[in-house]
Structures are given as structure tokens and as C-alpha cells.
Amino acid sequence: MIKKSDFNFELPEANIAKFPLGNRDKSKILIHQNGDSQYDVFENIGKYIAPDTLLVLNNAKVIPARLYFKRESGATIEVLLLEPVLPASYEESFNATASCTWKCIIGNSKKWKDDESIFLAENPSVISARLINRADRIVELNWDDGSSFSSLLDTIGELPLPPYLNRKTAESDYQTYQTVFAKNAGSVAAPTAGLHFTDIVFEGLIEKGIRSTEVTLHVGAGTFLPVKADNVEDHEMHRENFEISKDAIKALLQNTKRITIGTTSLRVLESLYWLGVQLREGNESLLVMKMEPYEIESTLTYEDSLSEILKYMENLKIYILFASTEIMILPHYKPKSIIGLITNFHLPKSTLLMLVSSVVGETWREMYKDALAHEFRFLSYGDSSLLYL
């Protein structure tokens, strides 16, 4: 049994970064290797990464997913878009010009009647929302001005900041809460480990012979859910959709020294291993369940598993693999895909902290203690770390 209390520490409010630094790459970075830590500025990260290393980044782009509607009674209903239902693909849903259906988180849902249409609080004529499935939190959105849903969202939506920032979204967040490599729209949270990178940092890495490849994992609001269960294994992991190209699979196969930029990229790479195991056994569900890594024994190497995926894609003549994951990376799990992880500093008792423990073991405690002593800034807009297995 893994207890959430084993991952508690005191995080002073003063160490929570409410806003980013003016220059992304001036953040502090803690480099942890062989049980020891050293400190630097993020712009110097290339000093600590060997040539021929492959960086794996999540190019997900955060959407202005929070919408405020009002009932005729005056009650405000908050709708946070999570993932498209109809059309089911992000691209098709964002390109829709009249209607689409999304799974949502709904604030004040008790005051929203089933099948009732409600209207945008600030401009009722722009768009309406109808609750069509309360149990699954499915909302139908309708508009009639002919604009695409993505352009409409850019006009009426609010960028959803993490709840622990405890502040309203500022105009500056629309730029600072996106990575410089953000591309595929659909996330409701940024892959924040990537927020420290700048074009100049990437140029320096390329000059050193450090390569990169991209995956997409649409980060869901579940990443912020606190662990309530005493036994961590009972925590519900929300399903997240991800995609990866054939070229990215080949890059992973050709480069065994891999470092993921962020926990989301690591979740993709570890999920790929278990997808390959499934495909070897004839299972084409393309879904990795929460406890799958602990319930299935496999002797496949990581490269063998990737080869299974590549063969599957070639047989189907597809360039992009679309899949889903609920994978829970716990302290006793040893990542198969990487030599290191770039990540921020996380909340106490969180699944992200447990993932960090799977990389560095029990030394996470001393590492976090040192980071606090060196006045590191924590969470989404905070400082960075480079952790080696």
C-alpha cells in the first residue's frame, strides 16, 4: 500500500509562484544526478545534457476552455471544456461551424436543469449550451454566426489557470501560459515544464547536438485533482488523449538517450511501452489503464515495444497514432523510456510528486528540502529541475 501521507511536505505560500518571471529562461534549475543536487539558471541547461540526447516535448496548446453562462433566473453556470464528444476529434470539433458536443466540468450544475438551454453571460446571442447528459457531464454547444468553434472560443473563452494560483486570469497569461512550441490545441492545462524554454535555449541545444521530437498529450483538469484516498492506488486517474507521429516513433527508436520535457511527455512514452505490449498480444484497444503496468508482466524491451507500434501503424498505413492513457506512475515503477526528466516542483501528496519519486527514489525528500532552502519557486510558473535516473 502506498500512502499519500508519505508524500507530504510543508510548502509555504511564499514559495508558490503566482506569476512567471519576466524572462522564461532565467528561472532557477536544480540538477539531480547520482543522489546529488547542483543549481544553475535554466538558460544553462545545455551544460548538463550530453550530445546525442533526444528531448521529447509535449506540443499541446492550452485553449480558452472556461465559459460562463447564465440561466434566465440569473444563476451563473461555469462550463470547463475537457474533451470533444461529437465530433470526436479535436480538429473536427474546433472546425465545427454550428454545433459541437463536449465533456465538461460544470460549476453550479445543480441549478442547471436537464435539457435546458442557457446562454453566454456577457453576450447571450453568441452561443447557447444545453445539458444533454448530466451523469457524464456532456454539453451541447450551438451558435449560428458561421464562425469556427476555435475562433469563437478565442473570442469568448477564458484561459483556465490552475486552481492553486488562486487568482483570476490576466491578459499576460494568454502568452506566458503557453510553451514556445505549443501547436496542437486541446489542453486545459499547460505542460508547464516546457514554459522555461526559449528559442535561444533551443538554438544552444541544437548547436551541441541535442535533438528533439514532439508528442501531444492533451492535459486534462484531472492533473489538478488532489489525492483523497489514503491508499494512492484508489485514486481516480482521468483519461487523457495523446497522439504521436510515425517520425516521432522512429526518432525514439533511433535515440536511446531520451529526456522528457515534463511529466506529460513521460506519461506518453511509458504508455507507448504498454501499448506495444498490448499489440504484441493482439489487443488493439489503444488504451492504457491505470494499473496496467502493475498487473501485466512483460519481457519486451522498450525498443521491441516501439517496433510493435511502428509495425501496427505501417500495416494500417497511418502516420499519426491516436490513443488514450490513464497510466499511474507510482514510486515503485521504474520508467523504461528515459534517462532523465525535466519537470517543475509539485504539490505535496500529488500524483506528480509520486511520479518524480519513480525517477529519483526517496531522494526526492532531500531534493525538495534543498529547493525550498534555496528559495525555489514551486508549481506551474515556478522553477525547474533536471532529474536523472
mmCIF file of C-alpha atoms in Angstrom:
data_model
loop_
_atom_site.group_PDB
_atom_site.id
_atom_site.type_symbol
_atom_site.label_atom_id
_atom_site.label_comp_id
_atom_site.label_asym_id
_atom_site.label_seq_id
_atom_site.Cartn_x
_atom_site.Cartn_y
_atom_site.Cartn_z
ATOM 1 C CA MET A 1 0.000 0.000 0.000
ATOM 2 C CA ILE A 2 1.296 3.429 -0.971
ATOM 3 C CA LYS A 3 0.035 6.113 1.404
ATOM 4 C CA LYS A 4 -0.449 9.693 0.280
ATOM 5 C CA SER A 5 0.839 10.858 3.673
ATOM 6 C CA ASP A 6 4.266 9.511 2.684
ATOM 7 C CA PHE A 7 4.439 12.282 0.091
ATOM 8 C CA ASN A 8 3.624 15.202 2.311
ATOM 9 C CA PHE A 9 5.869 18.182 2.955
ATOM 10 C CA GLU A 10 5.315 21.764 4.051
ATOM 11 C CA LEU A 11 5.029 24.123 1.097
ATOM 12 C CA PRO A 12 4.971 27.742 2.259
ATOM 13 C CA GLU A 13 2.644 30.015 0.339
ATOM 14 C CA ALA A 14 5.596 32.292 -0.373
ATOM 15 C CA ASN A 15 7.218 29.551 -2.461
ATOM 16 C CA ILE A 16 4.238 29.211 -4.814
ATOM 17 C CA ALA A 17 4.905 31.207 -7.976
ATOM 18 C CA LYS A 18 1.739 33.180 -8.735
ATOM 19 C CA PHE A 19 3.227 34.806 -11.841
ATOM 20 C CA PRO A 20 6.098 33.837 -14.163
ATOM 21 C CA LEU A 21 9.434 35.591 -14.322
ATOM 22 C CA GLY A 22 9.833 38.268 -16.965
ATOM 23 C CA ASN A 23 12.293 36.057 -18.880
ATOM 24 C CA ARG A 24 11.356 32.368 -19.076
ATOM 25 C CA ASP A 25 14.891 31.035 -19.206
ATOM 26 C CA LYS A 26 16.076 32.978 -16.140
ATOM 27 C CA SER A 27 14.306 30.512 -13.830
ATOM 28 C CA LYS A 28 16.428 28.517 -11.425
ATOM 29 C CA ILE A 29 17.130 24.873 -12.197
ATOM 30 C CA LEU A 30 18.102 22.048 -9.863
ATOM 31 C CA ILE A 31 20.146 19.279 -11.498
ATOM 32 C CA HIS A 32 19.856 15.954 -9.664
ATOM 33 C CA GLN A 33 22.179 13.102 -10.570
ATOM 34 C CA ASN A 34 23.583 10.155 -8.616
ATOM 35 C CA GLY A 35 21.854 11.343 -5.474
ATOM 36 C CA ASP A 36 23.430 14.816 -5.519
ATOM 37 C CA SER A 37 21.999 18.192 -6.490
ATOM 38 C CA GLN A 38 23.545 21.296 -8.009
ATOM 39 C CA TYR A 39 21.976 24.589 -9.026
ATOM 40 C CA ASP A 40 22.081 26.898 -12.006
ATOM 41 C CA VAL A 41 19.935 29.095 -14.240
ATOM 42 C CA PHE A 42 17.711 27.379 -16.803
ATOM 43 C CA GLU A 43 19.373 29.074 -19.783
ATOM 44 C CA ASN A 44 22.450 26.951 -18.974
ATOM 45 C CA ILE A 45 20.597 23.618 -19.090
ATOM 46 C CA GLY A 46 22.611 22.515 -22.118
ATOM 47 C CA LYS A 47 25.694 22.178 -19.886
ATOM 48 C CA TYR A 48 24.045 19.238 -18.134
ATOM 49 C CA ILE A 49 22.752 17.290 -21.150
ATOM 50 C CA ALA A 50 25.061 15.111 -23.243
ATOM 51 C CA PRO A 51 25.206 15.440 -27.043
ATOM 52 C CA ASP A 52 23.064 12.954 -28.985
ATOM 53 C CA THR A 53 20.382 13.123 -26.297
ATOM 54 C CA LEU A 54 16.806 13.247 -27.581
ATOM 55 C CA LEU A 55 14.456 15.673 -25.830
ATOM 56 C CA VAL A 56 10.783 14.697 -26.023
ATOM 57 C CA LEU A 57 8.389 17.604 -25.716
ATOM 58 C CA ASN A 58 4.617 17.873 -25.462
ATOM 59 C CA ASN A 59 3.402 20.367 -28.073
ATOM 60 C CA ALA A 60 -0.103 20.614 -26.602
ATOM 61 C CA LYS A 61 -1.653 24.073 -26.687
ATOM 62 C CA VAL A 62 -3.943 25.364 -23.946
ATOM 63 C CA ILE A 63 -7.353 26.520 -25.118
ATOM 64 C CA PRO A 64 -9.543 29.235 -23.531
ATOM 65 C CA ALA A 65 -11.754 26.454 -22.216
ATOM 66 C CA ARG A 66 -13.662 28.217 -19.444
ATOM 67 C CA LEU A 67 -17.059 29.654 -20.388
ATOM 68 C CA TYR A 68 -19.602 31.454 -18.217
ATOM 69 C CA PHE A 69 -23.316 31.032 -18.947
ATOM 70 C CA LYS A 70 -26.461 32.329 -17.253
ATOM 71 C CA ARG A 71 -29.897 30.840 -16.696
ATOM 72 C CA GLU A 72 -32.973 33.010 -17.042
ATOM 73 C CA SER A 73 -33.143 33.005 -13.242
ATOM 74 C CA GLY A 74 -29.775 34.756 -13.176
ATOM 75 C CA ALA A 75 -27.747 31.824 -11.826
ATOM 76 C CA THR A 76 -24.255 31.598 -13.313
ATOM 77 C CA ILE A 77 -23.138 28.230 -14.694
ATOM 78 C CA GLU A 78 -19.430 27.713 -15.335
ATOM 79 C CA VAL A 79 -18.506 25.257 -18.081
ATOM 80 C CA LEU A 80 -14.937 23.998 -18.468
ATOM 81 C CA LEU A 81 -14.416 22.101 -21.722
ATOM 82 C CA LEU A 82 -12.493 18.854 -21.258
ATOM 83 C CA GLU A 83 -12.637 16.825 -24.472
ATOM 84 C CA PRO A 84 -14.781 16.675 -27.623
ATOM 85 C CA VAL A 85 -17.514 14.065 -27.936
ATOM 86 C CA LEU A 86 -19.170 14.947 -31.242
ATOM 87 C CA PRO A 87 -17.264 15.426 -33.473
ATOM 88 C CA ALA A 88 -14.887 13.223 -31.502
ATOM 89 C CA SER A 89 -11.623 14.608 -32.852
ATOM 90 C CA TYR A 90 -10.185 17.890 -31.607
ATOM 91 C CA GLU A 91 -9.538 19.128 -35.132
ATOM 92 C CA GLU A 92 -13.078 18.458 -36.356
ATOM 93 C CA SER A 93 -14.631 19.937 -33.237
ATOM 94 C CA PHE A 94 -12.569 23.125 -33.463
ATOM 95 C CA ASN A 95 -13.502 23.428 -37.140
ATOM 96 C CA ALA A 96 -17.241 22.970 -36.485
ATOM 97 C CA THR A 97 -19.299 25.967 -37.594
ATOM 98 C CA ALA A 98 -22.674 25.493 -35.897
ATOM 99 C CA SER A 99 -22.649 22.880 -33.155
ATOM 100 C CA CYS A 100 -20.414 20.531 -31.171
ATOM 101 C CA THR A 101 -20.648 18.433 -28.030
ATOM 102 C CA TRP A 102 -18.045 18.283 -25.250
ATOM 103 C CA LYS A 103 -17.448 16.511 -21.985
ATOM 104 C CA CYS A 104 -17.116 19.212 -19.339
ATOM 105 C CA ILE A 105 -16.627 20.118 -15.734
ATOM 106 C CA ILE A 106 -19.710 22.081 -14.695
ATOM 107 C CA GLY A 107 -19.777 24.584 -11.865
ATOM 108 C CA ASN A 108 -23.140 25.121 -10.138
ATOM 109 C CA SER A 109 -24.570 22.166 -12.089
ATOM 110 C CA LYS A 110 -27.361 21.560 -9.553
ATOM 111 C CA LYS A 111 -29.067 24.711 -10.831
ATOM 112 C CA TRP A 112 -28.897 23.603 -14.479
ATOM 113 C CA LYS A 113 -31.895 21.538 -15.486
ATOM 114 C CA ASP A 114 -31.576 18.591 -17.842
ATOM 115 C CA ASP A 115 -32.017 19.575 -21.496
ATOM 116 C CA GLU A 116 -32.208 23.272 -20.557
ATOM 117 C CA SER A 117 -30.520 25.765 -22.878
ATOM 118 C CA ILE A 118 -28.568 28.547 -21.230
ATOM 119 C CA PHE A 119 -26.798 31.493 -22.798
ATOM 120 C CA LEU A 120 -23.454 33.243 -22.622
ATOM 121 C CA ALA A 121 -23.366 35.577 -19.645
ATOM 122 C CA GLU A 122 -21.727 38.538 -21.384
ATOM 123 C CA ASN A 123 -23.380 38.208 -24.797
ATOM 124 C CA PRO A 124 -26.430 35.885 -24.806
ATOM 125 C CA SER A 125 -26.871 35.945 -28.577
ATOM 126 C CA VAL A 126 -23.446 34.455 -29.367
ATOM 127 C CA ILE A 127 -23.740 30.845 -28.177
ATOM 128 C CA SER A 128 -26.009 28.579 -26.138
ATOM 129 C CA ALA A 129 -25.290 25.472 -24.087
ATOM 130 C CA ARG A 130 -27.599 22.525 -23.384
ATOM 131 C CA LEU A 131 -27.030 19.849 -20.743
ATOM 132 C CA ILE A 132 -27.749 16.600 -22.579
ATOM 133 C CA ASN A 133 -26.190 14.058 -20.194
ATOM 134 C CA ARG A 134 -25.802 15.012 -16.547
ATOM 135 C CA ALA A 135 -24.134 11.782 -15.421
ATOM 136 C CA ASP A 136 -21.343 12.072 -17.985
ATOM 137 C CA ARG A 137 -21.350 15.902 -17.962
ATOM 138 C CA ILE A 138 -21.976 16.145 -21.701
ATOM 139 C CA VAL A 139 -22.852 19.612 -23.006
ATOM 140 C CA GLU A 140 -24.074 20.558 -26.483
ATOM 141 C CA LEU A 141 -22.959 23.990 -27.746
ATOM 142 C CA ASN A 142 -24.785 25.824 -30.543
ATOM 143 C CA TRP A 143 -24.074 29.064 -32.418
ATOM 144 C CA ASP A 144 -25.260 30.489 -35.727
ATOM 145 C CA ASP A 145 -22.809 33.146 -36.932
ATOM 146 C CA GLY A 146 -20.892 30.688 -39.115
ATOM 147 C CA SER A 147 -17.593 31.059 -37.278
ATOM 148 C CA SER A 148 -15.457 28.072 -36.364
ATOM 149 C CA PHE A 149 -15.625 26.872 -32.784
ATOM 150 C CA SER A 150 -11.913 27.619 -32.298
ATOM 151 C CA SER A 151 -12.263 31.243 -33.403
ATOM 152 C CA LEU A 152 -15.381 31.583 -31.256
ATOM 153 C CA LEU A 153 -13.517 30.265 -28.215
ATOM 154 C CA ASP A 154 -10.719 32.752 -28.807
ATOM 155 C CA THR A 155 -13.327 35.489 -28.513
ATOM 156 C CA ILE A 156 -15.481 34.284 -25.621
ATOM 157 C CA GLY A 157 -13.382 31.779 -23.651
ATOM 158 C CA GLU A 158 -11.142 32.300 -20.646
ATOM 159 C CA LEU A 159 -7.771 30.586 -20.243
ATOM 160 C CA PRO A 160 -8.149 28.195 -17.268
ATOM 161 C CA LEU A 161 -5.340 28.733 -14.775
ATOM 162 C CA PRO A 162 -4.526 26.070 -12.165
ATOM 163 C CA PRO A 163 -6.764 26.459 -9.092
ATOM 164 C CA TYR A 164 -3.780 26.669 -6.723
ATOM 165 C CA LEU A 165 -2.759 30.002 -8.251
ATOM 166 C CA ASN A 166 -5.907 31.355 -6.629
ATOM 167 C CA ARG A 167 -6.212 34.372 -8.918
ATOM 168 C CA LYS A 168 -8.069 35.490 -11.998
ATOM 169 C CA THR A 169 -6.603 35.029 -15.458
ATOM 170 C CA ALA A 170 -4.586 38.056 -16.525
ATOM 171 C CA GLU A 171 -4.126 39.206 -20.112
ATOM 172 C CA SER A 172 -0.442 38.283 -19.886
ATOM 173 C CA ASP A 173 -1.304 34.652 -19.113
ATOM 174 C CA TYR A 174 -2.536 34.131 -22.663
ATOM 175 C CA GLN A 175 1.108 34.302 -23.716
ATOM 176 C CA THR A 176 3.066 33.208 -20.659
ATOM 177 C CA TYR A 177 0.933 30.086 -20.009
ATOM 178 C CA GLN A 178 1.833 28.632 -23.425
ATOM 179 C CA THR A 179 5.129 26.996 -24.328
ATOM 180 C CA VAL A 180 7.058 28.443 -27.271
ATOM 181 C CA PHE A 181 6.478 25.123 -29.049
ATOM 182 C CA ALA A 182 2.704 24.918 -28.374
ATOM 183 C CA LYS A 183 0.963 23.704 -31.509
ATOM 184 C CA ASN A 184 -1.921 21.238 -31.073
ATOM 185 C CA ALA A 185 -4.891 22.902 -29.363
ATOM 186 C CA GLY A 186 -6.913 20.942 -26.828
ATOM 187 C CA SER A 187 -5.335 21.114 -23.355
ATOM 188 C CA VAL A 188 -6.923 22.767 -20.342
ATOM 189 C CA ALA A 189 -3.544 22.954 -18.599
ATOM 190 C CA ALA A 190 -0.085 23.738 -19.921
ATOM 191 C CA PRO A 191 2.734 21.174 -19.978
ATOM 192 C CA THR A 192 4.493 23.531 -17.598
ATOM 193 C CA ALA A 193 7.983 22.014 -17.683
ATOM 194 C CA GLY A 194 8.216 23.449 -21.186
ATOM 195 C CA LEU A 195 7.465 27.013 -20.083
ATOM 196 C CA HIS A 196 11.154 27.644 -19.324
ATOM 197 C CA PHE A 197 12.328 27.009 -22.879
ATOM 198 C CA THR A 198 13.013 29.843 -25.313
ATOM 199 C CA ASP A 199 14.082 29.835 -28.941
ATOM 200 C CA ILE A 200 17.561 30.867 -27.806
ATOM 201 C CA VAL A 201 17.797 27.910 -25.419
ATOM 202 C CA PHE A 202 16.745 25.549 -28.215
ATOM 203 C CA GLU A 203 19.360 27.052 -30.541
ATOM 204 C CA GLY A 204 22.063 26.332 -27.990
ATOM 205 C CA LEU A 205 20.883 22.751 -27.551
ATOM 206 C CA ILE A 206 20.881 22.156 -31.308
ATOM 207 C CA GLU A 207 24.424 23.537 -31.605
ATOM 208 C CA LYS A 208 25.516 20.981 -29.006
ATOM 209 C CA GLY A 209 23.973 18.115 -30.984
ATOM 210 C CA ILE A 210 20.935 17.663 -28.750
ATOM 211 C CA ARG A 211 17.882 16.728 -30.780
ATOM 212 C CA SER A 212 14.148 16.885 -30.069
ATOM 213 C CA THR A 213 10.915 15.270 -31.130
ATOM 214 C CA GLU A 214 7.282 16.035 -30.359
ATOM 215 C CA VAL A 215 4.284 14.222 -28.952
ATOM 216 C CA THR A 216 0.879 15.586 -27.992
ATOM 217 C CA LEU A 217 -0.937 14.818 -24.764
ATOM 218 C CA HIS A 218 -3.995 16.964 -24.140
ATOM 219 C CA VAL A 219 -3.631 17.738 -20.444
ATOM 220 C CA GLY A 220 -6.933 17.410 -18.603
ATOM 221 C CA ALA A 221 -8.195 19.066 -15.426
ATOM 222 C CA GLY A 222 -7.602 15.764 -13.658
ATOM 223 C CA THR A 223 -3.951 16.734 -13.316
ATOM 224 C CA PHE A 224 -5.030 19.154 -10.554
ATOM 225 C CA LEU A 225 -7.261 16.736 -8.654
ATOM 226 C CA PRO A 226 -5.985 16.150 -5.106
ATOM 227 C CA VAL A 227 -5.401 12.589 -3.963
ATOM 228 C CA LYS A 228 -8.209 11.952 -1.469
ATOM 229 C CA ALA A 229 -7.815 8.213 -0.945
ATOM 230 C CA ASP A 230 -5.426 7.119 1.807
ATOM 231 C CA ASN A 231 -4.307 4.298 -0.460
ATOM 232 C CA VAL A 232 -2.923 6.088 -3.511
ATOM 233 C CA GLU A 233 -3.858 3.181 -5.766
ATOM 234 C CA ASP A 234 -7.535 4.023 -5.168
ATOM 235 C CA HIS A 235 -7.115 7.489 -6.690
ATOM 236 C CA GLU A 236 -9.046 8.009 -9.933
ATOM 237 C CA MET A 237 -6.780 8.862 -12.857
ATOM 238 C CA HIS A 238 -8.631 10.760 -15.564
ATOM 239 C CA ARG A 239 -8.228 9.520 -19.100
ATOM 240 C CA GLU A 240 -6.146 11.738 -21.395
ATOM 241 C CA ASN A 241 -5.838 11.568 -25.154
ATOM 242 C CA PHE A 242 -2.469 11.597 -26.858
ATOM 243 C CA GLU A 243 -1.048 11.317 -30.344
ATOM 244 C CA ILE A 244 2.327 10.554 -31.856
ATOM 245 C CA SER A 245 3.627 10.518 -35.418
ATOM 246 C CA LYS A 246 5.471 7.731 -37.182
ATOM 247 C CA ASP A 247 8.531 10.007 -37.428
ATOM 248 C CA ALA A 248 8.493 10.518 -33.656
ATOM 249 C CA ILE A 249 8.322 6.744 -33.094
ATOM 250 C CA LYS A 250 11.335 6.338 -35.397
ATOM 251 C CA ALA A 251 13.205 9.087 -33.533
ATOM 252 C CA LEU A 252 12.554 7.274 -30.235
ATOM 253 C CA LEU A 253 13.853 4.049 -31.751
ATOM 254 C CA GLN A 254 16.990 5.683 -33.102
ATOM 255 C CA ASN A 255 17.857 7.526 -29.869
ATOM 256 C CA THR A 256 18.068 5.596 -26.630
ATOM 257 C CA LYS A 257 19.279 8.572 -24.546
ATOM 258 C CA ARG A 258 15.897 10.216 -24.018
ATOM 259 C CA ILE A 259 14.887 13.005 -21.658
ATOM 260 C CA THR A 260 11.249 14.053 -21.449
ATOM 261 C CA ILE A 261 10.299 17.680 -21.046
ATOM 262 C CA GLY A 262 7.590 17.267 -18.452
ATOM 263 C CA THR A 263 5.576 14.565 -16.746
ATOM 264 C CA THR A 264 3.031 14.574 -19.582
ATOM 265 C CA SER A 265 5.668 13.579 -22.134
ATOM 266 C CA LEU A 266 6.854 10.834 -19.782
ATOM 267 C CA ARG A 267 3.288 9.542 -19.445
ATOM 268 C CA VAL A 268 3.121 9.278 -23.239
ATOM 269 C CA LEU A 269 6.431 7.438 -23.557
ATOM 270 C CA GLU A 270 5.614 4.963 -20.799
ATOM 271 C CA SER A 271 2.118 4.443 -22.207
ATOM 272 C CA LEU A 272 3.673 3.637 -25.577
ATOM 273 C CA TYR A 273 5.535 0.740 -23.988
ATOM 274 C CA TRP A 274 2.311 -0.804 -22.687
ATOM 275 C CA LEU A 275 0.530 -0.185 -25.997
ATOM 276 C CA GLY A 276 3.293 -2.151 -27.717
ATOM 277 C CA VAL A 277 2.831 -4.967 -25.219
ATOM 278 C CA GLN A 278 -0.910 -4.950 -25.949
ATOM 279 C CA LEU A 279 -0.373 -5.028 -29.698
ATOM 280 C CA ARG A 280 2.019 -7.973 -29.367
ATOM 281 C CA GLU A 281 -0.837 -9.821 -27.629
ATOM 282 C CA GLY A 282 -3.375 -8.818 -30.293
ATOM 283 C CA ASN A 283 -5.096 -6.132 -28.200
ATOM 284 C CA GLU A 284 -5.843 -3.060 -30.349
ATOM 285 C CA SER A 285 -7.817 -1.023 -27.793
ATOM 286 C CA LEU A 286 -5.161 1.737 -27.802
ATOM 287 C CA LEU A 287 -5.948 2.473 -24.162
ATOM 288 C CA VAL A 288 -3.598 2.057 -21.203
ATOM 289 C CA MET A 289 -5.464 1.511 -17.940
ATOM 290 C CA LYS A 290 -4.392 2.990 -14.619
ATOM 291 C CA MET A 291 -2.871 -0.122 -13.020
ATOM 292 C CA GLU A 292 -1.848 -1.954 -16.183
ATOM 293 C CA PRO A 293 1.911 -1.608 -15.547
ATOM 294 C CA TYR A 294 1.485 -3.419 -12.205
ATOM 295 C CA GLU A 295 -0.838 -6.171 -13.375
ATOM 296 C CA ILE A 296 0.935 -7.352 -16.535
ATOM 297 C CA GLU A 297 4.356 -8.930 -16.755
ATOM 298 C CA SER A 298 6.321 -8.343 -19.930
ATOM 299 C CA THR A 299 9.845 -9.119 -21.063
ATOM 300 C CA LEU A 300 9.670 -6.848 -24.107
ATOM 301 C CA THR A 301 12.398 -4.234 -24.356
ATOM 302 C CA TYR A 302 11.313 -0.653 -24.882
ATOM 303 C CA GLU A 303 12.619 -0.748 -28.442
ATOM 304 C CA ASP A 304 10.761 -4.011 -29.178
ATOM 305 C CA SER A 305 7.555 -2.434 -27.949
ATOM 306 C CA LEU A 306 8.030 0.656 -30.137
ATOM 307 C CA SER A 307 8.688 -1.641 -33.092
ATOM 308 C CA GLU A 308 5.312 -3.302 -32.483
ATOM 309 C CA ILE A 309 3.635 0.109 -32.679
ATOM 310 C CA LEU A 310 5.534 1.063 -35.816
ATOM 311 C CA LYS A 311 4.529 -2.225 -37.470
ATOM 312 C CA TYR A 312 0.886 -1.617 -36.480
ATOM 313 C CA MET A 313 0.961 1.887 -37.993
ATOM 314 C CA GLU A 314 2.587 0.664 -41.200
ATOM 315 C CA ASN A 315 0.038 -2.147 -41.579
ATOM 316 C CA LEU A 316 -2.805 0.358 -41.250
ATOM 317 C CA LYS A 317 -0.968 2.936 -43.381
ATOM 318 C CA ILE A 318 -1.437 5.652 -40.739
ATOM 319 C CA TYR A 319 1.037 8.441 -39.970
ATOM 320 C CA ILE A 320 -0.465 9.547 -36.631
ATOM 321 C CA LEU A 321 -1.366 7.162 -33.799
ATOM 322 C CA PHE A 322 -4.251 8.338 -31.603
ATOM 323 C CA ALA A 323 -4.516 6.657 -28.205
ATOM 324 C CA SER A 324 -5.567 7.248 -24.588
ATOM 325 C CA THR A 325 -3.976 6.673 -21.210
ATOM 326 C CA GLU A 326 -4.890 6.527 -17.534
ATOM 327 C CA ILE A 327 -1.424 5.325 -16.533
ATOM 328 C CA MET A 328 -0.482 5.894 -12.912
ATOM 329 C CA ILE A 329 3.262 6.121 -12.394
ATOM 330 C CA LEU A 330 3.905 5.181 -8.774
ATOM 331 C CA PRO A 331 7.132 5.276 -6.728
ATOM 332 C CA HIS A 332 7.982 1.595 -7.242
ATOM 333 C CA TYR A 333 7.594 1.883 -11.032
ATOM 334 C CA LYS A 334 10.867 2.295 -12.899
ATOM 335 C CA PRO A 335 10.499 4.278 -16.151
ATOM 336 C CA LYS A 336 11.566 2.237 -19.170
ATOM 337 C CA SER A 337 11.769 5.015 -21.741
ATOM 338 C CA ILE A 338 14.107 7.694 -20.383
ATOM 339 C CA ILE A 339 17.424 8.549 -18.793
ATOM 340 C CA GLY A 340 16.065 11.778 -17.335
ATOM 341 C CA LEU A 341 13.113 14.107 -16.762
ATOM 342 C CA ILE A 342 12.806 17.895 -16.865
ATOM 343 C CA THR A 343 10.000 18.987 -14.555
ATOM 344 C CA ASN A 344 8.820 21.691 -12.176
ATOM 345 C CA PHE A 345 8.299 21.298 -8.426
ATOM 346 C CA HIS A 346 4.968 19.805 -7.469
ATOM 347 C CA LEU A 347 2.311 19.895 -4.768
ATOM 348 C CA PRO A 348 2.542 17.758 -1.639
ATOM 349 C CA LYS A 349 0.655 14.430 -1.788
ATOM 350 C CA SER A 350 0.169 14.713 -5.560
ATOM 351 C CA THR A 351 0.433 12.001 -8.208
ATOM 352 C CA LEU A 352 3.044 14.171 -9.952
ATOM 353 C CA LEU A 353 5.279 14.060 -6.887
ATOM 354 C CA MET A 354 4.892 10.268 -6.839
ATOM 355 C CA LEU A 355 5.954 10.202 -10.485
ATOM 356 C CA VAL A 356 9.061 12.199 -9.536
ATOM 357 C CA SER A 357 9.769 9.574 -6.879
ATOM 358 C CA SER A 358 9.733 6.882 -9.569
ATOM 359 C CA VAL A 359 12.659 8.713 -11.200
ATOM 360 C CA VAL A 360 14.801 9.719 -8.207
ATOM 361 C CA GLY A 361 13.536 7.416 -5.441
ATOM 362 C CA GLU A 362 13.429 8.541 -1.817
ATOM 363 C CA THR A 363 15.958 11.289 -2.507
ATOM 364 C CA TRP A 364 13.031 13.462 -3.604
ATOM 365 C CA ARG A 365 12.622 14.493 0.056
ATOM 366 C CA GLU A 366 16.119 15.913 0.399
ATOM 367 C CA MET A 367 15.879 17.398 -3.083
ATOM 368 C CA TYR A 368 12.651 19.270 -2.273
ATOM 369 C CA LYS A 369 14.050 20.352 1.092
ATOM 370 C CA ASP A 370 17.117 21.776 -0.658
ATOM 371 C CA ALA A 371 14.947 23.514 -3.259
ATOM 372 C CA LEU A 372 12.949 25.251 -0.518
ATOM 373 C CA ALA A 373 16.155 26.215 1.279
ATOM 374 C CA HIS A 374 17.438 27.760 -1.971
ATOM 375 C CA GLU A 375 14.146 29.673 -2.321
ATOM 376 C CA PHE A 376 12.999 27.852 -5.445
ATOM 377 C CA ARG A 377 9.589 28.830 -6.776
ATOM 378 C CA PHE A 378 7.095 25.940 -6.986
ATOM 379 C CA LEU A 379 4.275 24.780 -9.293
ATOM 380 C CA SER A 380 3.238 25.849 -12.795
ATOM 381 C CA TYR A 381 5.020 29.207 -13.004
ATOM 382 C CA GLY A 382 7.859 28.091 -10.766
ATOM 383 C CA ASP A 383 11.431 26.925 -11.239
ATOM 384 C CA SER A 384 12.699 23.797 -12.966
ATOM 385 C CA SER A 385 14.649 20.616 -12.341
ATOM 386 C CA LEU A 386 16.577 18.121 -14.439
ATOM 387 C CA LEU A 387 16.362 14.702 -12.814
ATOM 388 C CA TYR A 388 18.474 11.747 -13.930
ATOM 389 C CA LEU A 389 17.538 8.148 -13.179
#
